[in-house]
Coordinates of C-alpha atoms in Angstrom, one line a residue:
Chain X
M8 CA 77.3 14.5 5.5
Q9 CA 74.3 16.1 6.9
Y10 CA 72.7 16.2 3.4
L11 CA 73.5 12.6 2.9
R12 CA 71.7 11.7 6.1
I13 CA 68.7 13.6 5.1
A14 CA 68.7 12.2 1.7
T15 CA 68.9 8.7 3.1
L16 CA 66.1 9.4 5.5
A17 CA 64.0 10.8 2.7
L18 CA 64.7 7.8 0.5
G19 CA 63.8 5.5 3.4
L20 CA 60.5 7.3 3.7
V21 CA 59.7 7.1 0.1
C22 CA 60.5 3.4 0.0
S23 CA 58.4 2.7 3.1
T24 CA 55.4 4.5 1.8
A25 CA 55.8 2.9 -1.6
T26 CA 55.7 -0.6 -0.1
S27 CA 53.1 -0.2 2.6
L28 CA 50.2 -0.3 0.3
S29 CA 47.7 -1.2 3.0
F30 CA 47.9 2.4 4.4
A31 CA 46.0 5.3 2.8
Q32 CA 48.1 7.9 1.2
D33 CA 47.5 11.6 2.2
I34 CA 44.2 12.3 0.4
S35 CA 44.0 16.1 0.9
T36 CA 45.8 16.9 -2.3
K37 CA 43.8 14.3 -4.1
L38 CA 40.6 15.7 -2.8
Q39 CA 41.5 19.2 -4.1
V40 CA 41.9 17.7 -7.5
C41 CA 38.6 15.9 -7.3
G42 CA 36.9 18.9 -5.9
A43 CA 38.0 21.2 -8.7
C44 CA 35.4 19.5 -11.0
H45 CA 33.1 17.6 -8.6
G46 CA 32.8 20.5 -6.1
P47 CA 34.8 20.9 -2.9
D48 CA 32.1 19.1 -0.9
G49 CA 31.2 16.7 -3.8
N50 CA 28.2 18.7 -5.0
S51 CA 29.1 19.5 -8.7
K52 CA 28.4 22.8 -10.2
I53 CA 29.8 21.9 -13.6
A54 CA 27.6 20.6 -16.4
G55 CA 28.3 17.0 -17.2
T56 CA 30.3 16.3 -14.0
P57 CA 28.4 14.2 -11.5
S58 CA 28.0 15.0 -7.8
L59 CA 29.7 12.5 -5.5
A60 CA 28.3 13.9 -2.2
G61 CA 26.0 11.5 -0.4
Q62 CA 26.8 8.5 -2.6
P63 CA 27.0 5.1 -1.0
K64 CA 30.6 4.3 0.0
T65 CA 30.6 1.0 -1.7
F66 CA 29.4 2.5 -5.0
L67 CA 32.1 5.1 -4.9
E68 CA 34.8 2.5 -4.1
N69 CA 33.7 0.3 -6.9
Q70 CA 33.5 3.1 -9.5
L71 CA 36.9 4.5 -8.4
V72 CA 38.5 1.0 -8.8
M73 CA 36.8 0.5 -12.2
I74 CA 38.0 3.8 -13.4
R75 CA 41.6 3.2 -12.1
E76 CA 41.6 -0.3 -13.8
G77 CA 40.5 1.2 -17.1
M78 CA 37.3 -0.9 -17.0
R79 CA 35.3 2.3 -17.0
D80 CA 36.9 4.4 -19.7
L81 CA 36.2 8.1 -19.0
P82 CA 38.3 10.7 -20.9
A83 CA 37.9 13.3 -18.1
M84 CA 39.2 10.8 -15.5
K85 CA 42.0 9.3 -17.5
G86 CA 45.2 9.0 -15.5
Q87 CA 43.6 10.7 -12.4
L88 CA 43.7 7.5 -10.4
D89 CA 46.9 6.0 -11.6
G90 CA 48.9 4.5 -8.7
V91 CA 46.2 5.3 -6.2
N92 CA 46.0 2.4 -3.8
D93 CA 42.9 0.7 -2.5
A94 CA 43.2 2.2 1.0
T95 CA 43.3 5.7 -0.5
I96 CA 40.3 4.9 -2.6
I97 CA 38.4 3.8 0.5
A98 CA 39.4 7.0 2.2
I99 CA 38.2 9.2 -0.7
A100 CA 35.0 7.2 -0.9
K101 CA 34.3 7.8 2.8
F102 CA 34.9 11.5 2.4
Y103 CA 32.2 11.9 -0.2
A104 CA 29.9 9.4 1.3
D105 CA 29.9 11.4 4.5
S106 CA 29.3 14.7 2.7
P107 CA 25.6 15.7 2.4
A108 CA 24.1 15.8 -1.1
V109 CA 22.6 19.2 -2.0
S110 CA 20.4 19.4 -5.1
Q111 CA 21.9 21.7 -7.7
A112 CA 18.6 21.8 -9.7
G113 CA 17.2 25.0 -11.3
P114 CA 13.5 25.9 -11.2
R115 CA 11.0 23.1 -11.2
N116 CA 8.8 22.3 -14.2
P117 CA 5.7 20.9 -12.5
A118 CA 4.4 18.9 -15.5
L119 CA 7.8 17.4 -16.2
F120 CA 8.4 16.7 -12.5
E121 CA 5.2 14.8 -12.2
K122 CA 5.8 12.8 -15.4
G123 CA 9.2 11.8 -14.1
Q124 CA 7.8 10.8 -10.8
V125 CA 5.3 8.5 -12.4
I126 CA 7.8 6.9 -14.8
S127 CA 10.3 6.4 -12.0
K128 CA 7.7 4.6 -10.0
E129 CA 6.5 2.5 -12.9
A130 CA 10.0 1.5 -13.9
L131 CA 10.7 0.3 -10.3
C132 CA 13.8 2.4 -10.0
G133 CA 13.2 2.3 -6.2
T134 CA 13.7 -1.4 -6.0
C135 CA 17.5 -1.0 -6.1
H136 CA 18.0 2.7 -5.6
L137 CA 15.4 2.7 -2.8
P138 CA 12.0 4.4 -2.8
N139 CA 13.6 7.8 -2.0
Y140 CA 16.3 7.2 -4.5
V141 CA 19.2 7.8 -2.2
G142 CA 20.9 4.6 -3.3
R143 CA 22.5 1.9 -1.2
D144 CA 25.6 -0.3 -1.3
Q145 CA 26.8 -0.7 -4.9
M146 CA 23.8 1.2 -6.3
P147 CA 24.2 5.0 -6.6
R148 CA 22.1 7.8 -5.2
I149 CA 20.2 9.3 -8.1
A150 CA 18.2 11.8 -6.0
A151 CA 19.7 15.3 -6.2
Q152 CA 22.2 14.2 -8.9
R153 CA 22.7 16.8 -11.7
E154 CA 19.9 16.8 -14.2
D155 CA 22.3 16.9 -17.2
Y156 CA 24.4 14.1 -15.8
L157 CA 21.4 11.9 -15.1
L158 CA 20.2 12.3 -18.7
Y159 CA 23.6 11.6 -20.1
S160 CA 24.1 8.6 -18.0
M161 CA 20.7 7.1 -18.7
R162 CA 21.2 7.6 -22.4
Q163 CA 24.5 5.8 -22.2
F164 CA 22.9 2.8 -20.4
R165 CA 20.0 2.8 -22.9
S166 CA 22.3 2.6 -25.9
N167 CA 24.6 0.1 -24.3
Q168 CA 27.5 2.6 -24.1
A169 CA 27.9 2.2 -20.4
I170 CA 30.9 -0.1 -20.8
G171 CA 32.3 -1.6 -17.6
R172 CA 29.1 -0.8 -15.7
D173 CA 26.3 -3.0 -14.3
T174 CA 24.7 -5.3 -17.0
I175 CA 21.5 -5.3 -14.9
M176 CA 21.2 -1.6 -15.2
A177 CA 22.3 -1.6 -18.8
A178 CA 19.1 -3.5 -19.7
S179 CA 16.8 -1.5 -17.4
L180 CA 16.3 1.5 -19.8
Y181 CA 15.9 -0.3 -23.1
G182 CA 13.0 1.1 -25.0
M183 CA 12.5 4.3 -23.0
S184 CA 12.0 7.4 -25.2
D185 CA 14.3 10.4 -24.8
D186 CA 11.3 12.4 -23.4
D187 CA 10.9 9.7 -20.7
L188 CA 14.5 10.0 -19.7
K189 CA 14.3 13.8 -19.6
A190 CA 11.3 13.6 -17.3
I191 CA 13.1 11.1 -15.0
A192 CA 16.3 13.3 -14.9
H193 CA 14.3 16.4 -14.1
Y194 CA 12.3 14.7 -11.3
L195 CA 15.3 13.0 -9.6
S196 CA 17.5 16.1 -9.8
Q197 CA 14.9 18.1 -7.8
L198 CA 14.8 15.6 -4.9
K199 CA 16.8 15.9 -1.7
Chain S
M28 CA 35.5 28.9 -14.3
N29 CA 39.1 29.6 -15.3
Q30 CA 39.7 32.0 -12.4
R31 CA 38.4 29.5 -10.0
L32 CA 40.7 26.9 -11.4
I33 CA 43.7 29.1 -11.2
S34 CA 43.1 30.1 -7.6
L35 CA 42.7 26.5 -6.7
A36 CA 45.8 25.6 -8.6
T37 CA 47.9 28.0 -6.7
L38 CA 47.0 26.1 -3.5
S39 CA 48.2 22.9 -5.0
T40 CA 51.3 21.6 -6.6
L41 CA 52.1 22.2 -10.2
A42 CA 51.5 18.5 -11.0
S43 CA 48.1 18.4 -9.5
S44 CA 47.1 21.8 -11.0
L45 CA 47.9 20.4 -14.4
M46 CA 45.7 17.4 -13.6
I47 CA 42.9 19.8 -12.5
L48 CA 43.1 21.6 -15.8
Q49 CA 43.3 18.5 -17.8
G50 CA 40.4 17.0 -15.8
C51 CA 38.0 19.9 -16.2
A52 CA 39.0 20.7 -19.8
T53 CA 37.2 17.6 -20.8
A54 CA 34.5 17.8 -18.2
P55 CA 31.5 18.1 -20.4
P56 CA 30.7 14.5 -21.3
P57 CA 31.6 13.4 -24.8
A58 CA 28.6 13.0 -27.0
P59 CA 27.8 9.3 -26.8
K60 CA 28.1 7.5 -30.1
A61 CA 24.6 6.4 -30.4
A62 CA 22.8 8.0 -27.4
A63 CA 21.9 11.3 -29.0
A64 CA 19.6 9.6 -31.4
P65 CA 16.1 8.8 -30.1
A66 CA 15.7 5.3 -28.7
P67 CA 15.0 2.7 -31.3
V68 CA 11.7 2.0 -29.6
A69 CA 9.5 2.2 -32.6
A70 CA 11.6 -0.1 -34.7
A71 CA 11.4 -3.2 -32.6
P72 CA 9.7 -4.2 -29.3
A73 CA 12.3 -3.6 -26.6
P74 CA 13.5 -6.5 -24.5
A75 CA 12.4 -6.3 -20.9
P76 CA 15.3 -5.7 -18.5
A77 CA 16.8 -9.0 -17.3
W78 CA 16.5 -8.2 -13.6
K79 CA 12.8 -7.3 -13.9
Q80 CA 11.6 -10.2 -16.0
G81 CA 9.1 -12.4 -14.1
M82 CA 8.8 -9.9 -11.2
G83 CA 5.1 -10.0 -10.5
P84 CA 3.0 -6.9 -9.6
D85 CA 2.9 -8.2 -6.0
M86 CA 6.6 -7.6 -5.8
A87 CA 6.6 -4.0 -7.0
N88 CA 7.5 -2.8 -3.5
S89 CA 10.3 -5.4 -3.0
K90 CA 13.7 -4.0 -2.1
L91 CA 15.5 -7.2 -3.0
A92 CA 18.5 -6.5 -5.2
P93 CA 21.8 -8.1 -6.0
L94 CA 24.2 -7.8 -3.1
P95 CA 27.1 -5.4 -3.4
G96 CA 30.5 -6.8 -4.4
K97 CA 33.7 -5.4 -3.0
M98 CA 36.5 -4.4 -5.3
T99 CA 39.2 -3.3 -2.9
V100 CA 41.9 -5.3 -1.2
T101 CA 40.9 -6.8 2.2
P102 CA 43.8 -7.1 4.7
V103 CA 44.0 -10.4 6.7
S104 CA 43.2 -8.5 9.8
E105 CA 39.8 -7.7 8.4
I106 CA 38.8 -11.3 7.7
P107 CA 36.8 -12.7 10.6
I108 CA 37.9 -16.3 9.9
D109 CA 37.2 -17.3 13.5
K110 CA 33.5 -17.0 12.7
L111 CA 33.6 -20.0 10.4
K112 CA 32.4 -23.4 11.8
L113 CA 33.4 -26.8 10.4
P114 CA 33.0 -30.4 11.6
P115 CA 35.3 -31.6 14.3
G116 CA 38.9 -32.1 13.2
F117 CA 38.8 -29.6 10.4
K118 CA 40.6 -26.4 10.4
I119 CA 40.3 -23.3 8.1
E120 CA 42.9 -20.6 7.7
V121 CA 43.4 -17.6 5.5
W122 CA 45.7 -18.9 2.7
A123 CA 45.9 -15.7 0.6
T124 CA 44.2 -12.4 0.3
G125 CA 44.5 -9.2 -1.8
M126 CA 42.7 -10.5 -4.9
P127 CA 39.4 -8.6 -5.2
G128 CA 36.7 -10.6 -6.9
A129 CA 38.5 -14.0 -6.7
R130 CA 36.3 -16.8 -8.1
A131 CA 37.2 -20.0 -9.9
M132 CA 40.7 -21.4 -9.4
A133 CA 42.8 -23.6 -11.7
R134 CA 46.1 -25.2 -10.6
G135 CA 49.0 -25.3 -13.0
D136 CA 51.4 -28.3 -13.3
N137 CA 54.0 -26.6 -11.2
G138 CA 51.6 -25.4 -8.5
K139 CA 50.8 -21.9 -9.5
I140 CA 47.1 -21.2 -9.1
Y141 CA 45.2 -19.1 -11.6
I142 CA 42.1 -17.2 -10.4
G143 CA 39.3 -15.6 -12.5
T144 CA 37.1 -12.6 -11.6
R145 CA 34.1 -10.8 -13.0
A146 CA 33.6 -7.0 -12.7
I147 CA 37.2 -6.1 -11.9
G148 CA 38.3 -7.7 -15.2
R149 CA 41.5 -9.4 -13.9
V150 CA 43.0 -12.9 -13.8
Y151 CA 45.4 -13.5 -10.9
E152 CA 48.3 -15.9 -10.6
M153 CA 49.0 -17.0 -7.0
S154 CA 52.5 -18.4 -6.1
D155 CA 53.4 -20.3 -3.0
N156 CA 57.0 -20.2 -1.7
G157 CA 56.3 -22.7 1.0
K158 CA 55.8 -20.0 3.7
E159 CA 53.5 -17.4 2.1
R160 CA 51.4 -16.7 -0.9
T161 CA 51.9 -13.8 -3.3
S162 CA 49.9 -12.9 -6.3
R163 CA 50.2 -10.9 -9.5
V164 CA 47.8 -9.8 -12.2
V165 CA 48.3 -11.9 -15.4
V166 CA 45.8 -9.9 -17.5
D167 CA 43.3 -7.1 -16.8
K168 CA 40.7 -5.1 -18.6
L169 CA 38.8 -8.2 -19.8
V170 CA 35.0 -8.3 -19.7
Q171 CA 34.3 -10.6 -16.8
P172 CA 37.1 -13.2 -17.2
A173 CA 35.5 -15.7 -14.9
G174 CA 36.7 -18.9 -16.7
V175 CA 40.1 -20.3 -16.0
A176 CA 41.4 -23.8 -16.9
F177 CA 44.8 -25.4 -17.1
K178 CA 45.9 -28.1 -19.5
N179 CA 49.3 -29.4 -20.8
G180 CA 51.2 -26.4 -19.6
S181 CA 48.7 -23.8 -20.9
L182 CA 46.4 -21.5 -19.1
Y183 CA 43.0 -21.0 -20.8
V184 CA 41.1 -17.8 -19.9
M185 CA 37.5 -17.2 -21.0
S186 CA 35.8 -13.9 -20.6
I187 CA 32.3 -13.1 -22.0
N188 CA 33.8 -12.1 -25.3
K189 CA 37.3 -13.5 -25.5
V190 CA 39.2 -16.8 -25.2
L191 CA 42.9 -16.6 -24.5
R192 CA 45.6 -19.3 -24.1
Y193 CA 48.9 -18.7 -22.3
D194 CA 51.4 -21.4 -23.3
G195 CA 54.0 -22.3 -20.7
I196 CA 53.0 -19.4 -18.5
E197 CA 54.3 -21.0 -15.3
K198 CA 57.8 -20.8 -16.6
N199 CA 57.4 -17.7 -18.8
P200 CA 55.3 -15.2 -16.8
S201 CA 55.3 -12.6 -19.6
V202 CA 54.2 -15.0 -22.4
A203 CA 51.8 -13.3 -24.9
P204 CA 48.5 -15.0 -25.2
V205 CA 47.2 -16.9 -28.3
D206 CA 43.8 -15.4 -29.1
L207 CA 41.3 -18.3 -29.8
T208 CA 38.2 -16.2 -29.7
A209 CA 37.2 -16.6 -33.3
K210 CA 37.2 -20.4 -33.0
F211 CA 34.7 -20.5 -30.1
N212 CA 32.0 -18.4 -31.8
L213 CA 30.7 -16.8 -28.5
P214 CA 27.2 -15.3 -28.7
P215 CA 26.7 -11.5 -28.1
E216 CA 24.5 -11.4 -25.0
Q217 CA 26.4 -10.7 -21.8
H218 CA 24.0 -11.5 -19.1
H219 CA 24.7 -15.0 -17.5
N220 CA 27.4 -15.5 -20.1
W221 CA 30.3 -15.1 -17.7
K222 CA 31.9 -18.6 -17.7
Y223 CA 33.0 -21.5 -15.6
I224 CA 35.2 -23.7 -17.7
A225 CA 37.0 -27.0 -17.1
F226 CA 38.7 -29.8 -19.0
G227 CA 36.8 -33.1 -18.8
P228 CA 38.4 -36.6 -18.5
D229 CA 38.0 -36.7 -22.3
G230 CA 40.5 -33.8 -22.7
K231 CA 37.7 -31.5 -24.0
L232 CA 37.0 -28.1 -22.8
Y233 CA 33.5 -27.8 -21.3
V234 CA 31.8 -24.4 -21.6
P235 CA 28.3 -23.2 -20.4
F236 CA 26.2 -20.6 -22.1
G237 CA 23.7 -19.1 -19.7
A238 CA 20.2 -17.8 -20.4
P239 CA 20.6 -14.1 -21.2
C240 CA 17.8 -13.2 -18.8
N241 CA 16.1 -14.1 -15.6
I242 CA 13.3 -15.8 -17.4
C243 CA 12.5 -15.6 -21.1
E244 CA 12.0 -17.5 -24.3
L245 CA 15.6 -17.7 -25.6
P246 CA 16.3 -15.0 -28.2
T247 CA 18.3 -17.5 -30.2
P248 CA 18.9 -21.2 -29.4
E249 CA 22.6 -20.8 -28.6
Y250 CA 21.9 -20.0 -24.9
A251 CA 21.0 -22.1 -21.8
Q252 CA 23.4 -24.8 -23.1
I253 CA 26.4 -26.8 -21.9
R254 CA 28.9 -27.4 -24.8
R255 CA 32.3 -29.0 -25.2
Y256 CA 35.1 -28.1 -27.6
N257 CA 38.5 -29.4 -28.5
P258 CA 41.1 -27.3 -26.7
D259 CA 41.7 -25.3 -29.9
G260 CA 38.0 -24.4 -30.2
S261 CA 37.2 -26.8 -33.0
G262 CA 34.7 -29.7 -32.8
M263 CA 32.0 -27.9 -30.9
E264 CA 29.1 -30.1 -29.6
V265 CA 26.0 -29.1 -27.7
L266 CA 25.7 -31.6 -24.8
A267 CA 22.7 -30.3 -22.8
T268 CA 19.9 -27.7 -23.2
G269 CA 17.5 -26.0 -20.9
V270 CA 20.3 -25.2 -18.4
R271 CA 19.6 -21.7 -17.1
N272 CA 22.9 -20.8 -15.6
T273 CA 25.5 -23.3 -14.5
V274 CA 28.8 -21.8 -13.1
G275 CA 30.2 -25.0 -11.5
F276 CA 30.7 -28.6 -12.5
D277 CA 32.9 -31.6 -12.0
W278 CA 33.1 -35.2 -13.1
H279 CA 32.1 -38.0 -10.8
P280 CA 35.2 -39.9 -9.8
T281 CA 33.8 -43.4 -10.6
T282 CA 31.2 -42.9 -13.3
K283 CA 33.1 -40.0 -15.0
Q284 CA 29.7 -38.4 -15.7
L285 CA 29.4 -34.6 -15.5
W286 CA 27.6 -33.2 -12.4
F287 CA 26.7 -29.6 -12.4
T288 CA 25.1 -26.9 -10.3
N289 CA 22.5 -24.6 -11.8
H290 CA 20.9 -21.3 -10.6
G291 CA 17.1 -21.2 -10.5
R292 CA 15.2 -18.1 -11.6
D293 CA 14.4 -15.0 -9.5
W294 CA 11.1 -13.4 -8.5
M295 CA 9.1 -16.6 -8.2
G296 CA 8.8 -16.2 -4.5
D297 CA 11.1 -16.8 -1.5
D298 CA 10.8 -20.6 -1.6
K299 CA 10.8 -21.4 -5.3
P300 CA 12.3 -22.6 -7.4
N301 CA 15.3 -24.3 -5.9
D302 CA 18.8 -24.1 -7.3
T303 CA 19.8 -27.6 -8.3
L304 CA 22.5 -30.2 -8.6
S305 CA 22.1 -32.2 -11.7
R306 CA 24.1 -34.8 -13.6
M307 CA 24.5 -35.6 -17.3
Q308 CA 24.0 -39.3 -17.5
K309 CA 24.0 -39.0 -21.3
T310 CA 24.2 -36.2 -23.8
G311 CA 21.2 -34.5 -25.4
L312 CA 19.1 -34.1 -22.3
N313 CA 16.8 -31.1 -21.6
Y314 CA 17.0 -29.6 -18.1
G315 CA 13.8 -27.6 -18.4
F316 CA 14.6 -23.8 -18.8
P317 CA 12.5 -21.7 -19.4
H318 CA 9.3 -23.8 -19.1
C319 CA 10.1 -26.1 -16.2
H320 CA 12.1 -25.6 -13.0
E321 CA 13.7 -28.2 -10.7
G322 CA 12.3 -31.0 -12.9
N323 CA 8.6 -30.6 -12.0
M324 CA 7.7 -27.0 -11.5
P325 CA 6.0 -25.2 -14.5
D326 CA 7.1 -21.6 -15.0
D327 CA 4.4 -19.0 -14.3
V328 CA 5.4 -16.6 -17.1
V329 CA 6.8 -18.7 -20.0
K330 CA 4.2 -21.3 -20.5
K331 CA 3.6 -24.3 -22.8
A332 CA 1.6 -27.5 -22.7
N333 CA 3.3 -30.3 -20.6
P334 CA 6.2 -28.0 -19.6
C335 CA 8.0 -30.7 -17.6
A336 CA 7.6 -33.6 -20.1
G337 CA 10.9 -35.2 -20.8
V338 CA 12.8 -32.9 -18.5
E339 CA 15.7 -34.5 -16.7
Q340 CA 15.3 -34.7 -12.9
P341 CA 17.8 -33.1 -10.6
V342 CA 20.0 -35.1 -8.2
A343 CA 19.3 -32.7 -5.4
L344 CA 17.4 -29.5 -4.6
M345 CA 20.0 -27.0 -3.3
G346 CA 17.7 -24.4 -1.7
P347 CA 15.9 -21.5 -3.3
H348 CA 18.1 -18.6 -4.6
T349 CA 21.1 -20.0 -2.7
A350 CA 23.4 -19.4 -5.7
V351 CA 25.1 -22.7 -6.1
M352 CA 28.6 -22.2 -7.5
G353 CA 31.7 -24.4 -7.4
L354 CA 31.3 -28.2 -7.2
K355 CA 34.2 -30.6 -6.4
F356 CA 34.1 -34.3 -5.8
Y357 CA 36.6 -35.0 -3.0
T358 CA 39.2 -37.6 -4.1
G359 CA 42.0 -36.8 -1.6
N360 CA 43.3 -38.8 1.3
M361 CA 43.5 -36.1 4.0
F362 CA 39.8 -35.9 4.9
P363 CA 38.0 -38.8 6.7
A364 CA 36.8 -41.8 4.6
E365 CA 33.1 -40.6 4.6
Y366 CA 34.2 -37.6 2.4
K367 CA 35.7 -39.8 -0.3
N368 CA 33.9 -39.1 -3.6
A369 CA 31.4 -36.8 -1.8
A370 CA 30.6 -33.6 -3.6
F371 CA 31.5 -30.2 -1.9
I372 CA 29.3 -27.4 -3.2
A373 CA 29.8 -23.7 -2.5
R374 CA 26.6 -21.7 -2.1
K375 CA 27.5 -18.0 -2.5
G376 CA 24.3 -16.9 -0.9
S377 CA 20.9 -15.5 -1.9
W378 CA 19.8 -12.0 -2.8
N379 CA 16.3 -12.7 -4.1
R380 CA 14.9 -13.9 -0.9
N381 CA 13.7 -12.0 2.2
Q382 CA 15.5 -14.3 4.6
K383 CA 19.1 -14.9 3.4
T384 CA 20.1 -18.5 2.6
G385 CA 23.2 -20.2 1.4
F386 CA 26.5 -18.4 2.3
D387 CA 28.1 -21.7 3.1
V388 CA 29.8 -24.8 1.7
V389 CA 27.8 -28.0 1.9
M390 CA 28.7 -31.7 1.4
V391 CA 26.4 -33.8 -0.8
K392 CA 26.5 -37.6 -0.7
A393 CA 24.5 -39.4 -3.3
G394 CA 24.5 -42.8 -5.1
T395 CA 26.5 -43.0 -8.3
D396 CA 23.1 -43.1 -10.0
G397 CA 22.3 -39.7 -8.4
K398 CA 19.7 -41.2 -6.1
N399 CA 19.2 -40.6 -2.3
A400 CA 21.2 -37.3 -2.2
K401 CA 21.8 -36.0 1.3
I402 CA 23.0 -32.5 2.0
T403 CA 25.1 -31.7 5.1
P404 CA 26.6 -28.3 6.1
F405 CA 30.4 -28.2 5.9
I406 CA 31.5 -24.6 6.3
T407 CA 29.1 -22.1 7.9
G408 CA 29.4 -18.7 9.6
F409 CA 29.8 -16.4 6.6
M410 CA 26.2 -15.1 7.3
N411 CA 24.4 -14.3 10.5
P412 CA 20.8 -15.3 10.3
A413 CA 19.9 -13.3 13.4
D414 CA 20.7 -9.9 11.8
Q415 CA 20.9 -11.0 8.2
S416 CA 24.4 -9.6 7.8
F417 CA 27.1 -11.4 5.9
W418 CA 30.8 -10.8 5.5
G419 CA 32.0 -13.5 3.0
R420 CA 30.6 -15.4 -0.1
P421 CA 32.2 -18.7 -0.7
A422 CA 32.4 -19.3 -4.5
Y423 CA 34.8 -22.0 -5.6
L424 CA 36.7 -25.1 -4.4
L425 CA 40.1 -26.5 -5.4
Q426 CA 41.5 -29.8 -4.1
M427 CA 45.3 -29.6 -3.5
P428 CA 47.7 -32.5 -4.0
D429 CA 48.0 -33.0 -0.2
G430 CA 44.2 -33.5 0.0
S431 CA 43.6 -30.1 1.6
M432 CA 40.9 -27.9 0.0
L433 CA 41.0 -24.3 -1.1
V434 CA 37.9 -22.1 -0.9
S435 CA 37.7 -18.8 -2.7
D436 CA 35.7 -15.9 -1.1
E437 CA 34.5 -13.7 -3.9
Q438 CA 33.3 -11.0 -1.5
L439 CA 36.7 -10.4 0.2
G440 CA 39.0 -11.5 -2.6
A441 CA 40.6 -14.1 -0.3
I442 CA 41.4 -17.8 -0.5
Y443 CA 41.0 -20.0 2.6
R444 CA 42.5 -23.5 3.1
V445 CA 40.7 -26.4 4.8
T446 CA 42.8 -29.1 6.4
Y447 CA 42.0 -32.1 8.6
K448 CA 44.0 -33.8 11.4
K449 CA 43.0 -37.1 12.8
Q450 CA 44.7 -36.7 16.2
Q451 CA 42.5 -33.7 16.9
V452 CA 39.5 -35.9 16.9
A453 CA 41.3 -38.6 18.9
A454 CA 42.1 -36.0 21.6
K455 CA 38.5 -35.3 22.0

């Protein structure tokens, strides 16, 4: 009898959380999963995995939705966001947006740094990402992002492989050489 | 790395630890299919990025950029509907929410409403049980399925690269679509090729093909056009050229001519060129792009002799960078007589302007010949000029059988309903 009551109570709880989609689910478990690759504070120490710390909240929300919906098809993220409701996505985004970005860059190559600085300015990256490249709204922070990830991501955009991402950005890197992209990635990764 | 994972995993549940391992096992990015090769820069001159074209050196320090969309559900409690202002006697209410990215609406024969989106890739179906509205996702993972239209029991969905028809969908919610893509011969460029589509009084499907850039010579002639097709995709005709980007049109209730909104180019300054309202008094007309804007303004980048010669003149200048979207001639009986056959136009709001403009719905009254157009505000309050903040972006309009009007808000993924009651005016 006692068990039955507990079971009923538990069932009721399950049902009520399942239907009240406007409330965030508990995100602590989810954040552990995210943090295993992206770093507990969102500053990634794993090659190829982007830092999420200090990213604009809207940018994180949008990307999380796009990944959940399958519009951004990332093998490493497959299934990770299945069934995660919008309120939870907003809570996760807020956590990383509030976490300070810390550059994970290695030693600086002064020549490469300077080249990247010049190209970034000429290419008007700061128009959308802001002159200090910290991003805003739907446009990501690129300062202090991992160098390997910046290069990977820019190559994707340049070759039109960035499916499900901004068509404006997709066209912004056409015609840049691999050396240009390497310089930009090095420069931005060194910034705060 | 393995040790770190295991210690973390012990803190978590078995399920999530499996997810961690799965997630990190594939963490290094897969080699992109074509990215590893050097850029094809030597082979052909690279096209300039669409957003940057025509951006003069004097604007190098500009921070103007497209405004952020919102892709998450907005609860009713977070919609400040009280901030909206309408003429006396009109009322606006939140009719439905929970449909991120909601744009154009098409009403089925049995009253279900189909709603297209862009980035989130979904088409929604909204149902009304008389008390409240609910919605479901008809299809997702499409590339900007902005175009929706309904004809003879079938829903037509047009994304940038696909055309789908859902026969009898109102009665059979799980009907598999008929893929009409091959018949429509859609061009490859994505930019400005998200669609607004609608069936004309002639039963044909009207489809715009935007310029694949901010400002450019067209790479191939198949862009900056308005075309029409038979519903099955056959019988394509090009009706108009030089149309930069129309994402809203309707047919005049008395003349049956097509009137359409058109977005002007960016980066030519805060006050030029205007977005426009135009009409198609006959087919084969040129509306100016890329050489001539708003009927009489030569472009400063793509030049030719006599750029505005023979260019059709607009009905009305709709404000610079206002982003004119949905257009609906009001033919209902609920609103006062002065609104009969007037055009309502949603202006989603500017990004390429230092002082924001638009973010409203306006009423345009003009002669049937397109002369003497007069623009009057109808719904305002989505944007606060004092601090330049905005909360909503009105995008499309749908007249209901009772004469009320639905307005979609692409920013909040909500639908509002506008009604009018005579006695409220009488009481005042």
